[in-house]
mmCIF file of C-alpha atoms and ligand atoms in Angstrom:
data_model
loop_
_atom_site.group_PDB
_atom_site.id
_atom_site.type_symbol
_atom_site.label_atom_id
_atom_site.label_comp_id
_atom_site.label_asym_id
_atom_site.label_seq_id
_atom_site.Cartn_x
_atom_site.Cartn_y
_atom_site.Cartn_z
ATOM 1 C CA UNK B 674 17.526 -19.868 11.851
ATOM 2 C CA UNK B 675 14.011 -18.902 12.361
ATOM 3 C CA UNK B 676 11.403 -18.994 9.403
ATOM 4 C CA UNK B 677 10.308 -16.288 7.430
ATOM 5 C CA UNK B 678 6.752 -16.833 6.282
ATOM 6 C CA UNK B 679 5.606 -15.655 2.665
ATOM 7 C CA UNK B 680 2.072 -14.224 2.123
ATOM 8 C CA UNK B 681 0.637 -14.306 -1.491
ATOM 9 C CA UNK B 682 -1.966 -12.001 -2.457
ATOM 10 C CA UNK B 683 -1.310 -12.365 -6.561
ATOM 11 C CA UNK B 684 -0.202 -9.528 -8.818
ATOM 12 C CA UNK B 685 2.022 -9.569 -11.507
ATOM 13 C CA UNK B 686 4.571 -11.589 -10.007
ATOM 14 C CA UNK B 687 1.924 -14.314 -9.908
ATOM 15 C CA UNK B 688 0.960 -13.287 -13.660
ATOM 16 C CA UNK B 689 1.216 -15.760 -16.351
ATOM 17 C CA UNK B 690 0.666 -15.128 -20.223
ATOM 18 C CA UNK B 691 1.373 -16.981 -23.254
ATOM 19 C CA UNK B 692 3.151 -15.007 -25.556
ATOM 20 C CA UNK B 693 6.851 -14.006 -23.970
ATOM 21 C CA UNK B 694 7.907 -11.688 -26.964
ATOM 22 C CA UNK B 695 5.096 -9.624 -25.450
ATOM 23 C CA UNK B 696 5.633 -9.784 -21.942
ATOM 24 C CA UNK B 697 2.650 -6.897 -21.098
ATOM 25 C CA UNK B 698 -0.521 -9.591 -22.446
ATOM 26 C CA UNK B 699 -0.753 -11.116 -19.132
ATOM 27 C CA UNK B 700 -3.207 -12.311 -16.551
ATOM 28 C CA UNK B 701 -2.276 -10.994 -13.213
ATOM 29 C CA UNK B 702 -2.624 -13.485 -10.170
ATOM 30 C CA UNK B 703 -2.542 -17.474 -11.534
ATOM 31 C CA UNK B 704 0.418 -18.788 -9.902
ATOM 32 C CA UNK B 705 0.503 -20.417 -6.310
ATOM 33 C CA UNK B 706 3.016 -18.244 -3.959
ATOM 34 C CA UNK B 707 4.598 -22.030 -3.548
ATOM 35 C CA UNK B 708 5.499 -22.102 -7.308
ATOM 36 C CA UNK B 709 6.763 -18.252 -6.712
ATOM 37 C CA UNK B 710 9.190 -19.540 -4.368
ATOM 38 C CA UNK B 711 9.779 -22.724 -6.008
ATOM 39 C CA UNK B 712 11.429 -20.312 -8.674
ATOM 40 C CA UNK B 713 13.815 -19.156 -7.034
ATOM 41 C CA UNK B 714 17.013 -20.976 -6.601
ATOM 42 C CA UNK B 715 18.338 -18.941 -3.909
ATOM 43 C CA UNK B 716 15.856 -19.587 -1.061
ATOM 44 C CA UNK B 717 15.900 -23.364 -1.757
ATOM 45 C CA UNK B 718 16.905 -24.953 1.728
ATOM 46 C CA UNK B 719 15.988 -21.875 3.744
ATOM 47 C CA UNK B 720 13.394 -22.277 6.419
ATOM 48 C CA UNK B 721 10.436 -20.601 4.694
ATOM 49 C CA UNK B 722 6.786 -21.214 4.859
ATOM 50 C CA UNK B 723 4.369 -19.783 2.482
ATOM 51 C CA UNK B 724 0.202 -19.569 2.225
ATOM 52 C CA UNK B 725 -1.846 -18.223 -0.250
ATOM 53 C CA UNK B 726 -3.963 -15.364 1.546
ATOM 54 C CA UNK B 727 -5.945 -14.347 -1.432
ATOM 55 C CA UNK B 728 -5.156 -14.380 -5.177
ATOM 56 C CA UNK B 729 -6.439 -11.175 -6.937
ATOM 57 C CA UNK B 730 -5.420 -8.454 -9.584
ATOM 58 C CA UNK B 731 -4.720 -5.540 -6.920
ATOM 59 C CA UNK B 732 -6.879 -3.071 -8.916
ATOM 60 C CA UNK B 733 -10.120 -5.472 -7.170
ATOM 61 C CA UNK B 734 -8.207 -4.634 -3.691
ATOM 62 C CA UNK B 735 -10.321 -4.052 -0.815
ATOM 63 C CA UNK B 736 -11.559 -4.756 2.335
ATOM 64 C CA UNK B 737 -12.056 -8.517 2.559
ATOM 65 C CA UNK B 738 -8.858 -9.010 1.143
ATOM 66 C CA UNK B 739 -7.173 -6.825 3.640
ATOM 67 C CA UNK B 740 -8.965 -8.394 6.167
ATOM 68 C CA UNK B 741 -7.825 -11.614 5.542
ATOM 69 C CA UNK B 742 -4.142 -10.669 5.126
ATOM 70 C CA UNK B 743 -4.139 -8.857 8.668
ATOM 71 C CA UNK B 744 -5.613 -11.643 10.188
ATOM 72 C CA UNK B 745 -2.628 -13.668 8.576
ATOM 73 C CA UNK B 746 -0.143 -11.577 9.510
ATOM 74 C CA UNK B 747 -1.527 -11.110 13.231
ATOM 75 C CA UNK B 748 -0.488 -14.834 13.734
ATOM 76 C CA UNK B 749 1.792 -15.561 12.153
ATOM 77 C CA UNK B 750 4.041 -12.644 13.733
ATOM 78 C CA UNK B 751 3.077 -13.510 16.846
ATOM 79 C CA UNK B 752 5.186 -17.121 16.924
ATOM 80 C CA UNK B 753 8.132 -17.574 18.185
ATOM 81 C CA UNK B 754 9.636 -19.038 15.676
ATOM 82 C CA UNK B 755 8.943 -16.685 12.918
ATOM 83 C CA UNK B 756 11.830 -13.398 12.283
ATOM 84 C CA UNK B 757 9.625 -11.983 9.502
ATOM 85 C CA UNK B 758 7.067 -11.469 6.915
ATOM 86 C CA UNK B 759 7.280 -11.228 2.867
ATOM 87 C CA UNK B 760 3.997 -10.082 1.407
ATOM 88 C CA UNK B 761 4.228 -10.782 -2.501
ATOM 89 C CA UNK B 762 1.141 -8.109 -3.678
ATOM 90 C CA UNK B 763 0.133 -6.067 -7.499
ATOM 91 C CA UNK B 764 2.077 -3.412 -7.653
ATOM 92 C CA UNK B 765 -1.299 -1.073 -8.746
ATOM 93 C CA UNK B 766 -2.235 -0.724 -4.661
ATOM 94 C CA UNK B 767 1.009 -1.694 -3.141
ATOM 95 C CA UNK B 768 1.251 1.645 -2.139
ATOM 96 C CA UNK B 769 -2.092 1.302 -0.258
ATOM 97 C CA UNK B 770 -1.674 -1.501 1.112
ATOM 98 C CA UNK B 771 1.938 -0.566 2.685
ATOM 99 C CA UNK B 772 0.315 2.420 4.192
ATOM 100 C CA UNK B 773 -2.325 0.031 5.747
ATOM 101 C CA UNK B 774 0.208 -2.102 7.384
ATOM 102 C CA UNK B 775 2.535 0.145 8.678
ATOM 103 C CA UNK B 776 -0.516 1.814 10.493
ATOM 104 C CA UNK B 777 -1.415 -1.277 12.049
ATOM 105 C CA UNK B 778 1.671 -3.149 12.990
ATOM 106 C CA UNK B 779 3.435 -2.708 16.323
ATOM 107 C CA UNK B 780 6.750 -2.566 14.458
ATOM 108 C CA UNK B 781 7.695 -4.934 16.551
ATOM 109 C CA UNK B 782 9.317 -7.898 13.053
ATOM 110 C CA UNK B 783 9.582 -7.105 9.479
ATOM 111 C CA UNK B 784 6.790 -7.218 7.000
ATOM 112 C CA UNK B 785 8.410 -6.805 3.382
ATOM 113 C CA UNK B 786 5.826 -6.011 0.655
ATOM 114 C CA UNK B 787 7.281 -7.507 -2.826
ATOM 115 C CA UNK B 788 5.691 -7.099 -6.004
ATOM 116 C CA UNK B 789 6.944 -7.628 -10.104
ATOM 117 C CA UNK B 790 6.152 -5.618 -13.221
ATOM 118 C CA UNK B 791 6.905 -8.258 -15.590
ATOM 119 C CA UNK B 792 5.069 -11.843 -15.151
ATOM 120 C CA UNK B 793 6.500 -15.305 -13.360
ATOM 121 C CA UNK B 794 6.421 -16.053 -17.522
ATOM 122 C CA UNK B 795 8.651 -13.390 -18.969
ATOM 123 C CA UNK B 796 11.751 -14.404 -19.820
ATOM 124 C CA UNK B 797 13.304 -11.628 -18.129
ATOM 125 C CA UNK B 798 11.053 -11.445 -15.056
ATOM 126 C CA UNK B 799 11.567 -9.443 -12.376
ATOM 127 C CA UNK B 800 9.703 -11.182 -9.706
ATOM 128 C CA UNK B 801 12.113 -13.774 -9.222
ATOM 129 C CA UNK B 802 15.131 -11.312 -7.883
ATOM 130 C CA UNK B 803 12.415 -9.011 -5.987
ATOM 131 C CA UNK B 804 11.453 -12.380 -4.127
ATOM 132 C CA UNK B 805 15.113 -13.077 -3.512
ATOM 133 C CA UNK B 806 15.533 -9.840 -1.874
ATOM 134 C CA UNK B 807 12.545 -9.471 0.020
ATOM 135 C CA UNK B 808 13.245 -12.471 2.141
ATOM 136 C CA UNK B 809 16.870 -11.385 2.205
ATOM 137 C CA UNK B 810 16.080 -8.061 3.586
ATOM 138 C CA UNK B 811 13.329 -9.371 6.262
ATOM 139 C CA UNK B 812 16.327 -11.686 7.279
ATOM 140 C CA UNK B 813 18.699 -8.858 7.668
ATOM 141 C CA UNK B 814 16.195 -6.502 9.844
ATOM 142 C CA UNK B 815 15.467 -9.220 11.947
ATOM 143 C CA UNK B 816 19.143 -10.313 12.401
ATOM 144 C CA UNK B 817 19.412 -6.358 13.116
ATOM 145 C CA UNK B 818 16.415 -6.077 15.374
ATOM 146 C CA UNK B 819 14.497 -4.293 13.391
ATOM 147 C CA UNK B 820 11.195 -4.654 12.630
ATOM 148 C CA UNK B 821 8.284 -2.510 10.599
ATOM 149 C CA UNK B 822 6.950 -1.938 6.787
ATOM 150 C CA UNK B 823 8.841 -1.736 3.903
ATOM 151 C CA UNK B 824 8.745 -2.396 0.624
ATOM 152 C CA UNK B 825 11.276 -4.188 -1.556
ATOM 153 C CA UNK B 826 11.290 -3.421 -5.558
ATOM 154 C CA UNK B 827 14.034 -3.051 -8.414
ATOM 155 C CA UNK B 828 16.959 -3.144 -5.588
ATOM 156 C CA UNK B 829 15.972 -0.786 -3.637
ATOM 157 C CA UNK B 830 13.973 -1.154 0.367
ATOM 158 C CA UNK B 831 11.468 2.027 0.903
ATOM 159 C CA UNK B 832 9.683 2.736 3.681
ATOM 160 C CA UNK B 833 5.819 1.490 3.657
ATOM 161 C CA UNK B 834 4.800 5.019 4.445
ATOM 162 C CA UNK B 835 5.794 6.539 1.507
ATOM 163 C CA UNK B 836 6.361 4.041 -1.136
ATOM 164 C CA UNK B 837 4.311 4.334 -4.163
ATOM 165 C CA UNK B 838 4.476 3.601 -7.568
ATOM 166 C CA UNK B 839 5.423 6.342 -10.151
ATOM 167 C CA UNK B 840 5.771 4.545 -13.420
ATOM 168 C CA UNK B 841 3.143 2.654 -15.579
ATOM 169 C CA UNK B 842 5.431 -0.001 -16.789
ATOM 170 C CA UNK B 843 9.010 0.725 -15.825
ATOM 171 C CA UNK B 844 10.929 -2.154 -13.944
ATOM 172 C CA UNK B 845 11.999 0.661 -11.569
ATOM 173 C CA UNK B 846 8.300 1.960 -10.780
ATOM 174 C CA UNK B 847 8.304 3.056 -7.167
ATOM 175 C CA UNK B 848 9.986 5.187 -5.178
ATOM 176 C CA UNK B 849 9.535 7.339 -2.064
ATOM 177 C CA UNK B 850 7.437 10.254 -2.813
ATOM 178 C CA UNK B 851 10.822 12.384 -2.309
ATOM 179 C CA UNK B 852 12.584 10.210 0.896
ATOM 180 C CA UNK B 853 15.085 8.460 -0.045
ATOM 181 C CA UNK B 854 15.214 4.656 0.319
ATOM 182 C CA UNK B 855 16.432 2.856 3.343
ATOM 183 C CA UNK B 856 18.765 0.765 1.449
ATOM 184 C CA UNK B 857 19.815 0.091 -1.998
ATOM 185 C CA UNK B 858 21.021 -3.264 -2.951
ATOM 186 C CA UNK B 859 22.565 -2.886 -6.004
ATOM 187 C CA UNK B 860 26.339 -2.722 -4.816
ATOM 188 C CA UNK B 861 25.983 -3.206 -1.207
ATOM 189 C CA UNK B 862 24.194 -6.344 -0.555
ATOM 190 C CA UNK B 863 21.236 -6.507 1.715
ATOM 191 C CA UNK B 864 23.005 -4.511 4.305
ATOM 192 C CA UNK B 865 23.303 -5.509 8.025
ATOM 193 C CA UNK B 866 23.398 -3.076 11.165
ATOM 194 C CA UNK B 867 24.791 -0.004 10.291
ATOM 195 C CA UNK B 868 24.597 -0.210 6.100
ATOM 196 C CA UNK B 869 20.668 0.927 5.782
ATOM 197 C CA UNK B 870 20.789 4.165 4.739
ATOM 198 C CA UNK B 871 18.310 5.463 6.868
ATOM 199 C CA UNK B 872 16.107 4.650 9.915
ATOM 200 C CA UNK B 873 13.713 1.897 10.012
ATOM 201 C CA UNK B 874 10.038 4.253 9.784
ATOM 202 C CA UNK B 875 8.033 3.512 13.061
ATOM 203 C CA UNK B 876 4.674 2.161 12.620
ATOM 204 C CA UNK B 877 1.495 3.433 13.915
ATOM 205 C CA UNK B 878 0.682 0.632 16.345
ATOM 206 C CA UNK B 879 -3.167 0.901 15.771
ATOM 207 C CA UNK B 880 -3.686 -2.564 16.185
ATOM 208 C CA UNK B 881 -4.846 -5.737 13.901
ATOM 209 C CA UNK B 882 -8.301 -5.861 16.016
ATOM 210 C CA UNK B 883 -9.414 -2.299 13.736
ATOM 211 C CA UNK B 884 -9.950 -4.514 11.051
ATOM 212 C CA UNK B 885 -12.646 -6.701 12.629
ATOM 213 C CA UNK B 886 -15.412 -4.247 11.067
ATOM 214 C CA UNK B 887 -17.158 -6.215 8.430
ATOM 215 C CA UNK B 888 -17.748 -3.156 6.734
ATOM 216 C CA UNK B 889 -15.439 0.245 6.926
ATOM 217 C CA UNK B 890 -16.921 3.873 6.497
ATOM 218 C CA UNK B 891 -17.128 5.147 3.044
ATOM 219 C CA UNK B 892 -14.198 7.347 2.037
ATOM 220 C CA UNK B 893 -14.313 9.040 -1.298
ATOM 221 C CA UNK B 894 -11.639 10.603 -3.574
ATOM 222 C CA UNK B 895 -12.188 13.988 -5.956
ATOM 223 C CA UNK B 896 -9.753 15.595 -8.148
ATOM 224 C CA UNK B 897 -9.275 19.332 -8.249
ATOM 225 C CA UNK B 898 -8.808 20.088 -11.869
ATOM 226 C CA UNK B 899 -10.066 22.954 -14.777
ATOM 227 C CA UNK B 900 -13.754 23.064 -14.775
ATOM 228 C CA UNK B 901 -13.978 20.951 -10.988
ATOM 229 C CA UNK B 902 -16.929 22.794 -10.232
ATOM 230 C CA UNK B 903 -17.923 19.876 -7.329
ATOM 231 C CA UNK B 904 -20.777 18.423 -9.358
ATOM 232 C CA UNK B 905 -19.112 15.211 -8.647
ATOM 233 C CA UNK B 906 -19.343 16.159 -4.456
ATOM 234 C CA UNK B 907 -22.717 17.353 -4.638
ATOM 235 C CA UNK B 908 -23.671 13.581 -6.412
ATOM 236 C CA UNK B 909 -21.812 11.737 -3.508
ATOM 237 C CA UNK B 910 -23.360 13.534 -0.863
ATOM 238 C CA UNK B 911 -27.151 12.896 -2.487
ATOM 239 C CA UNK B 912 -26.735 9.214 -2.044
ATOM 240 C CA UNK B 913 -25.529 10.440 1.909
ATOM 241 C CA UNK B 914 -29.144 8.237 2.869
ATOM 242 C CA UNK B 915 -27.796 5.313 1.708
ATOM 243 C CA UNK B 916 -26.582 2.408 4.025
ATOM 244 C CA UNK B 917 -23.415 3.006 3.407
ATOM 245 C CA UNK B 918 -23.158 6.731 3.112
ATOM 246 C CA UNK B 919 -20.363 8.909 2.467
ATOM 247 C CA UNK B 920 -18.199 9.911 5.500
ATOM 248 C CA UNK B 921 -15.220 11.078 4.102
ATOM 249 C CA UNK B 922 -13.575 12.868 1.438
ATOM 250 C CA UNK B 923 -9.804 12.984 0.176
ATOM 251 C CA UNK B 924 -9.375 15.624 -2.350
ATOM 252 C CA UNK B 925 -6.481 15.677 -4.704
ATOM 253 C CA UNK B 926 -5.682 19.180 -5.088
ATOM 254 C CA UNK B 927 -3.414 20.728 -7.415
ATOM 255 C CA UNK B 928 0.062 22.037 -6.390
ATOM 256 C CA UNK B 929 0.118 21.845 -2.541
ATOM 257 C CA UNK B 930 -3.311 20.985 -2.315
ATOM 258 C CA UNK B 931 -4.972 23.879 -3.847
ATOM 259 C CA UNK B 932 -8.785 23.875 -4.834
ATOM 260 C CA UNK B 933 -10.928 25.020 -7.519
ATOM 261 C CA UNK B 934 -12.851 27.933 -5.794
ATOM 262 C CA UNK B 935 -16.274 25.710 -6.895
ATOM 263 C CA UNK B 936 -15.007 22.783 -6.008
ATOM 264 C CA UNK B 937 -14.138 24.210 -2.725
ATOM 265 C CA UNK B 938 -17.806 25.549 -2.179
ATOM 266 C CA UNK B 939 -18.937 22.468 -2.904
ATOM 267 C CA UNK B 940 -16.518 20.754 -0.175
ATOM 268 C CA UNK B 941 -18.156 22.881 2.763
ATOM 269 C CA UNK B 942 -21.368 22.213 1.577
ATOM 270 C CA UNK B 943 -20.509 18.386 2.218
ATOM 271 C CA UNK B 944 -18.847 19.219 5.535
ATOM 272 C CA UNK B 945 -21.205 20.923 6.687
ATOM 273 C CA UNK B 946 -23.267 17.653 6.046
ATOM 274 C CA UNK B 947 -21.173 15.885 8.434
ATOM 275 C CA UNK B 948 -18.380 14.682 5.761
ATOM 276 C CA UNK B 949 -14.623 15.017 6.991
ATOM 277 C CA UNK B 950 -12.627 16.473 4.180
ATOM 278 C CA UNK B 951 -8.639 15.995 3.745
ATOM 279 C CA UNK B 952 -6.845 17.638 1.182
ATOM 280 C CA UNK B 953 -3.810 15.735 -0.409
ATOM 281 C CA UNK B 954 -2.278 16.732 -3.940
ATOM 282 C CA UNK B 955 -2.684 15.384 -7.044
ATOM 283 C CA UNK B 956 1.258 15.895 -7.504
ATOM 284 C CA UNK B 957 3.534 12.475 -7.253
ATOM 285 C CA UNK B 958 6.122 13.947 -5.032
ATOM 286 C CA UNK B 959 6.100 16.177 -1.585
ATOM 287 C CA UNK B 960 2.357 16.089 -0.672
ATOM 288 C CA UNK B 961 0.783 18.641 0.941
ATOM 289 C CA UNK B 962 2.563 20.072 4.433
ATOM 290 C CA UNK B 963 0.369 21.993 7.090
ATOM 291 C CA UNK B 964 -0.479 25.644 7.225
ATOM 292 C CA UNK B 965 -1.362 28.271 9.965
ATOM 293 C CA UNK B 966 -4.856 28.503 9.237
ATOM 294 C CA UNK B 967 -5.559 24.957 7.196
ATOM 295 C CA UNK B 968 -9.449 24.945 7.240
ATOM 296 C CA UNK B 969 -8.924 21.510 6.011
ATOM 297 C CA UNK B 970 -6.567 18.819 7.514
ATOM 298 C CA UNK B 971 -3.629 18.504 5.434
ATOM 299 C CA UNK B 972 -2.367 14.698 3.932
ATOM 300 C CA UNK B 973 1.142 15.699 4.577
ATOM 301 C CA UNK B 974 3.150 13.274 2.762
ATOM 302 C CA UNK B 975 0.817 10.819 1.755
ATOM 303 C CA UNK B 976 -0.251 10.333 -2.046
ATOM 304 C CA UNK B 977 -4.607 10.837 -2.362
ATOM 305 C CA UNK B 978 -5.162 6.957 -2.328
ATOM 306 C CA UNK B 979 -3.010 6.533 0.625
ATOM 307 C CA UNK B 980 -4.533 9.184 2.433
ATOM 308 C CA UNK B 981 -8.018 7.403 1.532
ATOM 309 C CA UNK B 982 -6.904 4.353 3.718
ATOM 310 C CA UNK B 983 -5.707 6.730 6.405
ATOM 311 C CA UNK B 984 -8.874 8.806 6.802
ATOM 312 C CA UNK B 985 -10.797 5.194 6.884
ATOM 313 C CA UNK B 986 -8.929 4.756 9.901
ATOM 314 C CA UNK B 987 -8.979 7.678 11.386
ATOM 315 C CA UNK B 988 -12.887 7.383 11.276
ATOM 316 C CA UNK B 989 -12.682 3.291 12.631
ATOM 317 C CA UNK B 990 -11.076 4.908 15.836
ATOM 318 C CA UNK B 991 -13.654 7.604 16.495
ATOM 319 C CA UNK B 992 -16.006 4.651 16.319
ATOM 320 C CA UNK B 993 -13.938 2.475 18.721
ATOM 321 C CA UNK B 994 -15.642 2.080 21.965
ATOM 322 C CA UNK B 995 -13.211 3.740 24.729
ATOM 323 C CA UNK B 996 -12.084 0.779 27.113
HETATM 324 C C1 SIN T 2226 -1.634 -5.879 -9.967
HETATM 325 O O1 SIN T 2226 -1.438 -4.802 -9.392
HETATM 326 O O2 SIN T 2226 -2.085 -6.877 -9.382
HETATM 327 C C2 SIN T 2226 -1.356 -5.999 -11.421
HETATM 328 C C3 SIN T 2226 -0.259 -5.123 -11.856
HETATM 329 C C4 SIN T 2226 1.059 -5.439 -11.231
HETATM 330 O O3 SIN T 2226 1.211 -6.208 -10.286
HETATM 331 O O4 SIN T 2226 2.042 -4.856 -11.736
#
């Protein structure tokens, strides 16, 4: 059996507190990912190998962080002798990060994001069985030849594209923005060959290498909302002299992306600065599908924050020197 390697980036499922009766006061990100695994029973004799890649609340995510896990998971799926990837990760920019990956990676093994909501000191914590599964399921999409981004949460394997988390402090706090997951493991098992539910997602293939920018163009999010009268755009795009000046805008619209008319105004006063605006909703479920006559690129499915990472990249490859 080939390995399956375990990334830690901290999170909840690293948490500890000191006070189980109330699971919720809690320091995210304290426990090495080898005590994580160490907790689980079930993965004791398997051939795993973990590393800690970073160990941070995921509200702090960013850049460097992301950097460093790509550059992880660029070698270490490139052995041999790896089948897969388990990314343990806060569940606060999960979402984000998933979007990230599945942009990147070739598709070509599995890379299973895992996360908790309760920490490794609750009594009843959920980290523990989310592990479990996680290296369960990047077993079983290996064994089926599949390979790509998903994320594994509360029983249930979603699709790194449109994961994301939908309830403050539910143990069942993601789903798929409206797609159903790829597998639920409640009854069935981690399935094998033909039990997923639905098709692997295929990843964007950008490549690891479009992280190598020490520093990524500045993409901002706005709200549309009563009384959005773009004040807030018209402050971003002031500080547009400084180094690292705003290139891009996500708005959150209401409904299917709709815009306060002064909000709007404001928006083609920053375009017409140079800024490339996206609209996205502010809505948890369907996003925001293109329309004859868009003026603004539409986010399709993705939620606002996701859409942030994707316009980020969409900017790194109009900087990308043609070869
Ligand atoms: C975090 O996102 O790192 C903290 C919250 C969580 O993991 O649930």
């Amino acid at each position: 059996m080939k390995n399956v390697v375990i990334l830690g980036t901290g999170g909840t499922i690293a948490g500890t507190g000191t006070d189980p009766t109330r699971a919720w006061h809690y320091v995210a990100a304290q426990r090495h990912i080898g005590e994580l695994v160490a907790a689980v029973p079930e993965l004791a004799g398997e051939p795993l190998e973990w590393e800690q890649v970073a160990q941070v609340d995921s509200k702090d995510m960013g850049w460097p962080v992301w950097q460093a896990l790509t550059a992880a998971l660029a070698r270490v799926l490139a052995r041999e002798d790896v089948a897969g990837v388990v990314v343990t990760h806060g569940t606060d920019t999960l979402e984000e990060t998933a979007w990230l990956l599945q942009a990147l990676h070739d598709g070509g093994k599995p890379v299973v994001l895992t996360a908790a909501m309760r920490p490794a000191t609750a009594p009843d914590a959920d980290g523990p069985g989310n592990l479990r599964d996680a290296v369960r399921v990047a077993r079983a999409a290996a064994a089926d030849g599949l390979g790509g981004v998903v994320a594994v949460m509360a029983g249930r394997v979603w699709s790194g594209a449109a994961v994301r988390k939908v309830h403050s402090h539910a143990i069942d706090a993601f789903d798929g923005g409206g797609e159903a997951p790829l597998a639920d493991l409640h009854d069935a098992g981690v399935p094998l060959a033909s039990g997923w539910s639905r098709a692997w997602p295929v990843c964007g293939g950008l490549g690891w290498a479009l992280m190598s920018v020490p520093v990524p163009p500045r993409v901002e999010v706005v709200m549309s909302h009563a009384d959005a009268d773009g004040w807030v755009v018209d402050a971003l795009c002031a500080r547009d002299a400084s180094p690292r000046g705003l290139r891009g805008l996500v708005v959150a619209g209401t409904g299917h992306g709709t815009l306060h008319e002064r909000l709007e105004a404001a928006l083609r006063r920053a375009e017409a600065r140079g800024v490339v605006v996206w609209r996205s909703t502010r809505v948890a479920c369907g996003g925001v599908l293109p329309r004859d006559g868009d003026h603004w690129s539409a986010a399709g499915p993705m939620t606002a924050a996701q859409a942030r990472v994707a316009l980020v990249l969409d900017l790194l490859q109009r900087q990308r020197p043609a070869v």
